[in-house]
CSV table of C-alpha atoms and ligand atoms in Angstrom, one decimal:
chain,number,residue,atom,x,y,z
A,1,MET,CA,90.9,126.3,110.1
A,2,TYR,CA,92.6,126.1,106.8
A,3,THR,CA,90.9,123.0,105.8
A,4,GLN,CA,87.5,124.6,106.6
A,5,ALA,CA,88.4,127.6,104.3
A,6,MET,CA,89.7,125.3,101.5
A,7,ASP,CA,86.2,123.6,101.5
A,8,THR,CA,84.7,126.7,100.4
A,9,MET,CA,87.2,127.2,97.6
A,10,GLY,CA,85.0,127.5,94.2
A,11,LYS,CA,81.8,128.7,95.9
A,12,GLU,CA,83.2,132.0,97.0
A,13,SER,CA,85.5,134.6,95.4
A,14,PRO,CA,89.2,133.4,95.4
A,15,GLN,CA,90.4,135.8,97.7
A,16,ALA,CA,87.6,135.5,100.3
A,17,PRO,CA,88.9,132.2,101.7
A,18,VAL,CA,92.3,133.1,101.9
A,19,LEU,CA,91.3,136.3,103.7
A,20,ARG,CA,89.1,134.5,106.1
A,21,SER,CA,91.8,132.0,106.8
A,22,ALA,CA,94.0,134.8,107.7
A,23,GLU,CA,91.7,136.5,109.7
A,24,GLU,CA,90.6,133.3,111.5
A,25,LEU,CA,94.2,132.4,112.1
A,26,GLN,CA,94.7,135.7,113.8
A,27,LEU,CA,91.5,135.4,116.1
A,28,GLN,CA,92.9,132.1,116.8
A,29,GLU,CA,96.2,133.2,117.7
A,30,ARG,CA,94.6,136.0,120.0
A,31,PHE,CA,92.2,133.6,121.5
A,32,ASP,CA,95.1,131.1,122.3
A,33,ALA,CA,97.1,134.1,123.9
A,34,ARG,CA,94.3,134.9,126.0
A,35,ILE,CA,94.0,131.4,127.1
A,36,ASP,CA,97.7,131.0,127.7
A,37,ALA,CA,97.5,134.5,129.8
A,38,GLY,CA,94.6,133.1,131.9
A,39,ASP,CA,92.0,135.5,130.7
A,40,PHE,CA,88.3,134.9,130.7
A,41,ILE,CA,86.4,134.3,127.5
A,42,GLU,CA,83.0,136.3,127.5
A,43,ALA,CA,79.9,135.4,125.4
A,44,LYS,CA,80.5,138.0,122.7
A,45,ASP,CA,84.2,137.1,122.3
A,46,TRP,CA,85.5,135.3,119.3
A,47,MET,CA,86.0,131.7,119.9
A,48,PRO,CA,86.9,128.4,118.0
A,49,GLU,CA,83.7,126.5,117.1
A,50,HIS,CA,85.1,123.4,118.9
A,51,TYR,CA,85.6,125.4,122.2
A,52,ARG,CA,82.0,126.5,121.9
A,53,LYS,CA,80.7,123.2,121.2
A,54,THR,CA,82.9,121.4,124.2
A,55,LEU,CA,81.2,124.1,126.6
A,56,VAL,CA,77.6,123.6,125.3
A,57,ARG,CA,78.4,119.7,125.5
A,58,GLN,CA,79.8,120.0,129.2
A,59,ILE,CA,77.4,122.9,130.6
A,60,SER,CA,74.5,121.1,129.3
A,61,GLN,CA,75.2,117.8,130.5
A,62,HIS,CA,76.0,119.4,133.9
A,63,ALA,CA,72.5,121.4,134.1
A,64,HIS,CA,71.0,117.9,133.1
A,65,SER,CA,72.7,116.4,136.0
A,66,GLU,CA,71.4,119.0,138.4
A,67,ILE,CA,67.7,118.5,137.4
A,68,VAL,CA,67.9,114.9,137.1
A,69,GLY,CA,69.7,114.8,140.4
A,70,MET,CA,66.6,116.3,141.9
A,71,LEU,CA,64.9,113.1,141.4
A,72,PRO,CA,66.6,110.6,143.7
A,73,GLU,CA,66.3,112.7,146.6
A,74,GLY,CA,62.7,113.7,145.7
A,75,ASN,CA,61.9,110.0,146.5
A,76,TRP,CA,62.5,110.9,150.3
A,77,VAL,CA,60.7,114.4,150.9
A,78,THR,CA,57.5,112.7,151.9
A,79,ARG,CA,59.4,110.2,154.2
A,80,ALA,CA,62.0,112.3,155.7
A,81,PRO,CA,62.3,111.3,159.4
A,82,THR,CA,61.6,114.9,161.0
A,83,LEU,CA,60.3,118.3,160.0
A,84,LYS,CA,63.8,119.7,160.1
A,85,ARG,CA,65.2,117.1,157.9
A,86,LYS,CA,62.3,117.5,155.4
A,87,ALA,CA,62.7,121.3,155.4
A,88,ILE,CA,66.4,120.8,154.6
A,89,LEU,CA,66.0,118.3,151.9
A,90,LEU,CA,63.4,120.4,150.2
A,91,ALA,CA,65.9,123.3,150.2
A,92,LYS,CA,68.5,121.2,148.8
A,93,ILE,CA,66.5,120.1,146.0
A,94,GLN,CA,65.3,123.5,145.2
A,95,ASP,CA,68.7,124.7,145.0
A,96,GLU,CA,69.5,121.9,142.5
A,97,GLY,CA,66.6,123.2,140.4
A,98,GLY,CA,68.2,126.6,140.6
A,99,HIS,CA,71.6,125.2,139.9
A,100,GLY,CA,70.1,123.8,136.7
A,101,LEU,CA,68.6,127.2,135.8
A,102,TYR,CA,71.9,129.1,136.2
A,103,LEU,CA,73.6,126.3,133.9
A,104,TYR,CA,71.1,126.4,131.2
A,105,SER,CA,71.6,130.2,131.2
A,106,ALA,CA,75.2,129.8,130.8
A,107,ALA,CA,74.8,127.4,128.0
A,108,GLU,CA,72.4,129.6,126.1
A,109,THR,CA,75.0,132.4,126.0
A,110,LEU,CA,76.9,130.1,123.6
A,111,GLY,CA,73.9,130.3,121.1
A,112,THR,CA,72.0,127.0,122.1
A,113,SER,CA,68.6,127.3,123.0
A,114,ARG,CA,67.1,125.7,126.1
A,115,ASP,CA,64.4,123.9,124.1
A,116,GLU,CA,67.2,122.4,122.0
A,117,MET,CA,69.2,121.1,125.2
A,118,LEU,CA,66.0,119.7,126.8
A,119,ASP,CA,65.2,117.9,123.5
A,120,ALA,CA,68.6,116.2,123.7
A,121,LEU,CA,68.0,115.3,127.2
A,122,HIS,CA,64.5,113.8,126.6
A,123,THR,CA,65.3,112.1,123.5
A,124,GLY,CA,68.6,110.5,125.3
A,125,ARG,CA,71.0,112.1,123.1
A,126,ALA,CA,72.4,114.2,126.0
A,127,LYS,CA,74.3,112.7,128.9
A,128,TYR,CA,73.7,113.4,132.4
A,129,SER,CA,75.8,112.3,135.5
A,130,SER,CA,75.9,108.5,135.6
A,131,ILE,CA,75.6,108.9,139.6
A,132,PHE,CA,71.8,109.6,139.4
A,133,ASN,CA,70.9,106.3,137.8
A,134,TYR,CA,71.2,104.7,141.0
A,135,PRO,CA,68.2,104.2,143.4
A,136,THR,CA,67.8,105.5,146.9
A,137,LEU,CA,66.7,102.6,149.0
A,138,THR,CA,66.6,104.1,152.5
A,139,TRP,CA,66.9,107.6,154.2
A,140,ALA,CA,70.6,106.9,154.7
A,141,ASP,CA,70.9,107.1,150.8
A,142,VAL,CA,69.9,110.7,151.2
A,143,GLY,CA,72.8,111.5,153.6
A,144,VAL,CA,75.3,109.6,151.8
A,145,ILE,CA,74.3,111.4,148.6
A,146,GLY,CA,75.2,114.7,150.5
A,147,TRP,CA,78.3,113.5,151.9
A,148,LEU,CA,79.8,111.5,148.7
A,149,VAL,CA,77.8,112.7,145.8
A,150,ASP,CA,78.0,116.4,146.8
A,151,GLY,CA,81.5,116.0,148.1
A,152,ALA,CA,82.7,114.4,144.8
A,153,ALA,CA,80.8,117.3,142.9
A,154,ILE,CA,82.5,120.0,145.0
A,155,MET,CA,85.9,118.5,144.4
A,156,ASN,CA,84.9,118.6,140.6
A,157,GLN,CA,83.2,121.9,140.6
A,158,VAL,CA,85.7,124.3,142.7
A,159,PRO,CA,88.1,124.2,139.7
A,160,ILE,CA,85.4,125.0,137.2
A,161,CYS,CA,85.0,128.5,139.3
A,162,ARG,CA,88.3,129.3,137.3
A,163,CYS,CA,87.1,127.9,133.9
A,164,SER,CA,88.1,130.0,131.1
A,165,TYR,CA,84.5,130.6,129.8
A,166,ALA,CA,83.4,133.5,132.2
A,167,PRO,CA,79.6,132.8,132.3
A,168,TYR,CA,80.2,129.2,133.2
A,169,ALA,CA,82.9,130.4,135.9
A,170,ARG,CA,80.4,133.0,137.5
A,171,ALA,CA,77.5,130.5,137.6
A,172,MET,CA,79.8,127.8,139.3
A,173,VAL,CA,81.0,130.4,142.2
A,174,ARG,CA,77.3,130.5,143.5
A,175,ILE,CA,76.9,126.9,142.9
A,176,CYS,CA,79.7,125.8,144.9
A,177,ARG,CA,78.7,127.9,147.9
A,178,GLU,CA,75.4,126.0,147.9
A,179,GLU,CA,77.0,122.8,147.2
A,180,SER,CA,79.1,122.9,150.6
A,181,PHE,CA,75.9,123.3,152.6
A,182,HIS,CA,74.6,120.2,150.9
A,183,GLN,CA,77.6,118.2,151.7
A,184,ARG,CA,77.4,119.3,155.1
A,185,GLN,CA,73.8,118.7,155.7
A,186,GLY,CA,74.4,115.0,154.4
A,187,TYR,CA,77.2,114.3,156.7
A,188,ASP,CA,75.6,115.9,159.6
A,189,ALA,CA,72.5,113.4,158.9
A,190,LEU,CA,74.9,110.5,158.7
A,191,LEU,CA,76.9,111.7,162.0
A,192,VAL,CA,73.5,111.8,164.0
A,193,MET,CA,72.6,108.6,162.8
A,194,MET,CA,76.2,106.8,163.5
A,195,GLN,CA,76.6,108.6,166.9
A,196,LYS,CA,73.2,108.4,168.3
A,197,GLY,CA,71.1,106.0,166.2
A,198,THR,CA,70.3,102.3,166.9
A,199,ASP,CA,72.3,99.4,165.4
A,200,ALA,CA,70.0,99.0,162.4
A,201,GLN,CA,70.6,102.7,161.5
A,202,ARG,CA,74.2,102.4,161.8
A,203,ALA,CA,73.8,99.3,159.4
A,204,MET,CA,71.7,101.2,157.0
A,205,VAL,CA,74.4,103.8,156.9
A,206,GLN,CA,77.1,101.3,156.1
A,207,ASP,CA,74.9,99.6,153.4
A,208,ALA,CA,74.4,103.0,151.8
A,209,VAL,CA,78.1,103.8,151.9
A,210,ASN,CA,78.6,100.2,150.3
A,211,ARG,CA,76.2,101.0,147.6
A,212,TRP,CA,77.3,104.6,146.5
A,213,TRP,CA,81.1,104.5,147.0
A,214,TRP,CA,82.3,103.1,143.8
A,215,PRO,CA,79.4,104.9,141.8
A,216,SER,CA,80.8,108.1,143.4
A,217,LEU,CA,84.4,107.6,142.2
A,218,MET,CA,83.1,107.0,138.7
A,219,MET,CA,81.6,110.5,138.7
A,220,PHE,CA,84.9,112.0,137.9
A,221,GLY,CA,84.8,110.3,134.4
A,222,PRO,CA,87.1,107.6,132.7
A,223,PRO,CA,90.7,107.5,133.5
A,224,ASP,CA,92.8,110.1,132.0
A,225,ASP,CA,94.1,107.9,129.2
A,226,GLN,CA,90.6,107.0,128.3
A,227,SER,CA,89.3,110.4,128.5
A,228,PRO,CA,89.0,111.7,124.9
A,229,ASN,CA,87.9,115.3,125.9
A,230,SER,CA,90.5,115.9,128.5
A,231,ALA,CA,93.5,117.1,126.4
A,232,LEU,CA,91.7,119.9,124.6
A,233,SER,CA,89.4,120.8,127.7
A,234,MET,CA,92.7,121.1,129.9
A,235,ARG,CA,94.4,123.2,127.0
A,236,TRP,CA,91.5,125.7,126.9
A,237,GLY,CA,91.2,126.1,130.6
A,238,ILE,CA,87.7,124.3,130.7
A,239,LYS,CA,89.0,121.6,132.9
A,240,ARG,CA,91.9,122.8,135.4
A,241,ILE,CA,92.6,119.4,137.1
A,242,SER,CA,92.4,115.9,135.6
A,243,ASN,CA,89.8,113.3,136.1
A,244,ASP,CA,92.2,111.1,137.9
A,245,ASP,CA,93.7,113.8,140.0
A,246,LEU,CA,90.3,115.0,141.1
A,247,ARG,CA,89.5,111.4,142.0
A,248,GLN,CA,92.4,111.2,144.0
A,249,LYS,CA,91.9,114.2,146.0
A,250,PHE,CA,88.4,113.1,146.6
A,251,VAL,CA,89.7,109.7,148.1
A,252,ASP,CA,92.2,111.6,150.2
A,253,ALA,CA,89.7,113.7,151.5
A,254,THR,CA,87.0,111.4,152.1
A,255,VAL,CA,88.8,108.6,154.0
A,256,PRO,CA,89.3,110.7,157.2
A,257,GLN,CA,85.8,111.7,157.0
A,258,ALA,CA,84.8,108.0,156.9
A,259,LYS,CA,86.9,107.3,160.1
A,260,VAL,CA,85.3,110.0,162.1
A,261,LEU,CA,81.9,109.0,160.8
A,262,GLY,CA,82.6,105.4,161.7
A,263,VAL,CA,82.0,103.7,158.6
A,264,GLU,CA,84.1,101.2,156.4
A,265,LEU,CA,84.9,102.5,152.8
A,266,PRO,CA,84.2,99.1,150.8
A,267,ASP,CA,87.8,98.6,149.2
A,268,PRO,CA,90.0,96.2,150.8
A,269,ASP,CA,92.9,97.8,148.6
A,270,LEU,CA,92.3,101.2,150.1
A,271,LYS,CA,95.6,102.1,152.2
A,272,TRP,CA,97.9,105.0,152.7
A,273,ASN,CA,100.8,105.1,150.5
A,274,GLU,CA,103.7,106.9,152.6
A,275,ALA,CA,105.8,107.1,149.2
A,276,ARG,CA,103.1,108.9,147.1
A,277,GLN,CA,101.7,110.8,150.2
A,278,HIS,CA,98.1,109.7,148.9
A,279,PHE,CA,95.9,106.8,149.5
A,280,ASP,CA,95.9,103.9,147.2
A,281,PHE,CA,92.6,102.4,146.1
A,282,GLY,CA,91.4,99.5,144.2
A,283,ALA,CA,90.5,99.0,140.7
A,284,ILE,CA,87.2,100.6,139.5
A,285,ASP,CA,84.9,98.5,137.5
A,286,TRP,CA,84.7,100.8,134.3
A,287,SER,CA,82.5,98.3,132.6
A,288,GLU,CA,79.6,99.2,135.1
A,289,PHE,CA,80.4,102.9,134.3
A,290,TRP,CA,80.2,102.4,130.5
A,291,GLN,CA,77.0,100.4,130.9
A,292,VAL,CA,75.1,103.3,133.2
A,293,VAL,CA,76.5,106.1,130.8
A,294,GLY,CA,75.3,103.9,127.9
A,295,GLY,CA,71.7,104.0,129.2
A,296,ASP,CA,71.5,100.8,130.9
A,297,GLY,CA,71.9,101.6,134.6
A,298,PRO,CA,69.6,100.4,137.3
A,299,CYS,CA,67.4,103.7,136.9
A,300,ASN,CA,68.2,105.2,133.6
A,301,ARG,CA,64.7,104.4,132.1
A,302,GLU,CA,62.9,105.5,135.2
A,303,ARG,CA,64.8,108.9,135.5
A,304,LEU,CA,64.4,109.8,131.9
A,305,SER,CA,60.6,108.9,131.9
A,306,ALA,CA,60.2,111.1,135.0
A,307,ARG,CA,61.8,114.1,133.1
A,308,VAL,CA,59.7,113.6,130.0
A,309,LYS,CA,56.7,113.4,131.9
A,310,ALA,CA,57.4,116.7,133.9
A,311,TRP,CA,58.0,118.3,130.6
A,312,GLU,CA,54.8,117.0,129.0
A,313,ASP,CA,52.7,118.0,132.3
A,314,GLY,CA,54.3,121.3,132.2
A,315,ALA,CA,53.3,122.0,128.7
A,316,TRP,CA,50.0,124.2,129.8
A,317,VAL,CA,52.2,126.3,132.2
A,318,ARG,CA,54.7,127.1,129.2
A,319,GLU,CA,51.7,127.9,126.9
A,320,ALA,CA,50.0,130.1,129.7
A,321,ALA,CA,53.1,131.9,130.2
A,322,LEU,CA,53.7,132.6,126.5
A,323,VAL,CA,50.0,133.9,126.0
A,324,HIS,CA,50.5,136.1,129.2
A,325,ALA,CA,53.6,137.6,127.9
A,326,ALA,CA,52.1,138.3,124.5
A,327,LYS,CA,49.0,139.9,126.4
A,328,ILE,CA,51.1,142.2,128.4
A,329,GLU,CA,53.2,143.1,125.3
A,330,LYS,CA,50.0,144.1,123.6
A,331,GLN,CA,48.9,146.2,126.3
A,332,GLU,CA,52.3,148.0,126.5
A,333,LEU,CA,52.0,148.7,122.9
A,334,LEU,CA,48.5,150.1,123.1
A,335,ALA,CA,49.6,152.3,126.1
A,336,ALA,CA,52.7,153.7,124.4
B,401,LIG,N1,78.5,110.4,133.8
B,401,LIG,O1,86.3,112.6,128.0
B,401,LIG,P1,85.8,112.7,129.1
B,401,LIG,C1,75.8,117.3,141.2
B,401,LIG,C2,81.2,111.2,129.7
B,401,LIG,S1,75.6,117.2,139.3
B,401,LIG,C3,78.1,110.4,132.6
B,401,LIG,O2,86.5,112.6,130.5
B,401,LIG,P2,84.8,115.3,130.1
B,401,LIG,C4,74.6,117.1,141.8
B,401,LIG,C5,81.7,112.4,129.1
B,401,LIG,O3,80.7,113.4,129.0
B,401,LIG,C6,77.3,116.7,138.8
B,401,LIG,N2,79.1,110.7,131.8
B,401,LIG,O4,84.6,113.9,129.3
B,401,LIG,C7,73.3,117.4,141.3
B,401,LIG,C8,82.1,111.8,127.8
B,401,LIG,O5,80.9,111.7,126.9
B,401,LIG,P3,80.6,112.8,125.6
B,401,LIG,C9,77.4,116.8,137.6
B,401,LIG,C10,80.2,110.9,131.9
B,401,LIG,O6,83.6,116.1,129.7
B,401,LIG,C11,72.3,117.1,142.2
B,401,LIG,C12,82.8,110.6,128.1
B,401,LIG,O7,82.2,110.2,129.2
B,401,LIG,N3,79.0,117.6,137.1
B,401,LIG,O8,76.9,117.4,141.6
B,401,LIG,O9,86.0,115.9,129.6
B,401,LIG,C13,72.5,116.5,143.4
B,401,LIG,C14,84.3,110.7,128.1
B,401,LIG,O10,84.6,111.5,129.3
B,401,LIG,C15,80.8,111.0,133.1
B,401,LIG,C16,79.1,117.9,136.2
B,401,LIG,O11,78.7,117.8,135.0
B,401,LIG,C17,79.8,110.7,134.3
B,401,LIG,N4,80.2,110.7,135.6
B,401,LIG,O12,84.8,114.9,131.6
B,401,LIG,C18,73.8,116.4,144.0
B,401,LIG,C19,80.7,118.8,136.2
B,401,LIG,N5,81.9,111.2,133.2
B,401,LIG,O13,80.4,114.0,126.2
B,401,LIG,C20,74.7,116.5,143.1
B,401,LIG,C21,81.0,119.3,134.8
B,401,LIG,C22,82.5,111.3,131.7
B,401,LIG,O14,82.0,113.1,124.9
B,401,LIG,N6,81.4,118.4,134.0
B,401,LIG,N7,81.4,111.1,131.1
B,401,LIG,O15,79.6,112.0,124.7
B,401,LIG,C23,82.8,117.8,134.1
B,401,LIG,O16,83.5,118.2,134.8
B,401,LIG,C24,83.4,116.8,132.9
B,401,LIG,O17,82.2,117.0,131.9
B,401,LIG,C25,83.5,115.5,133.4
B,401,LIG,C26,83.6,114.5,132.2
B,401,LIG,C27,84.4,115.4,134.4
B,401,LIG,C28,82.0,114.8,134.2
């Protein structure tokens, strides 16, 4: 804060920077005290610039993940095995579009426009969850996305319902309710295949679990000691539980579910540790994670080009909506 104020020395009156520093310091102290007290911060409240930027980064990445996350599943809408599964899948994908909209709206309250956020996605400057850069090769992948990917998402997102930034926290409450349905439908689809299916269907489920397990663990982000954003995000109550702790909670919750399902998790080092009261698990291949995050995963190019195409194909809709809004405004003015 002081450094910023000193940068303006000479450009403003001598008192101005000092006064602003004192004021900012006070605002900062008040903000810190509110965070310490567990208060929620609203859009119109004063906040440090870095807090604002961190939230825009995380919420917009989260929004992008929701809409890019529609693509791998969208691949299976026309090939769902029954009408019931098709209807469920369509509802889930539609929910994800809705989650994206809540989240873009929450990010917009921080003063960044939706066009700016989407431009960052389309030009490859913004990230979205690594998990959506993997292909959906069989119908079992749709079930496994529900069980593991939505399961990991819930584990990560429930604590965000208590995020210090109120518009994000409010959006997350509704999102989490829907994610819970998403996870259950995936588990249910897998359970039916495992318990009532053929050997080939069971093998298909196992193959999907083998391919999605490790990328699901990577969703929680790098290990705590390699997570540059964690310290401040935890300090500010944006993140409530660390990447590693959430990953551990996910593993602990998922192992018994795999047992009920009758699938093997593809990790020979996975075993209960009585002393820790947690499951130990094998080493994650972080080089794969960084490669995918860096844009070089199995489907990065396909996902991005699908989003850019959707944006370009939708240009006439945006144009028509603007013309219609202008027409209505003109009519209202004439009628007034
Ligand atoms: N993928 O310092 P760190 C869904 C980046 S959607 C890509 O730990 P942070 C669903 C990270 O951004 C699920 N990048 O970061 C939808 C950072 O880079 P930058 C999406 C990742 O932010 C449809 C760098 O690595 N959920 O559930 O403190 C269908 C260092 O990481 C990833 C959310 O977005 C990753 N997996 O923690 C089905 C939840 N992990 O930005 C399901 C909200 C890390 O500095 N987000 N990076 O360039 C979060 O909770 C946090 O942002 C993260 C990362 C835990 C993801």
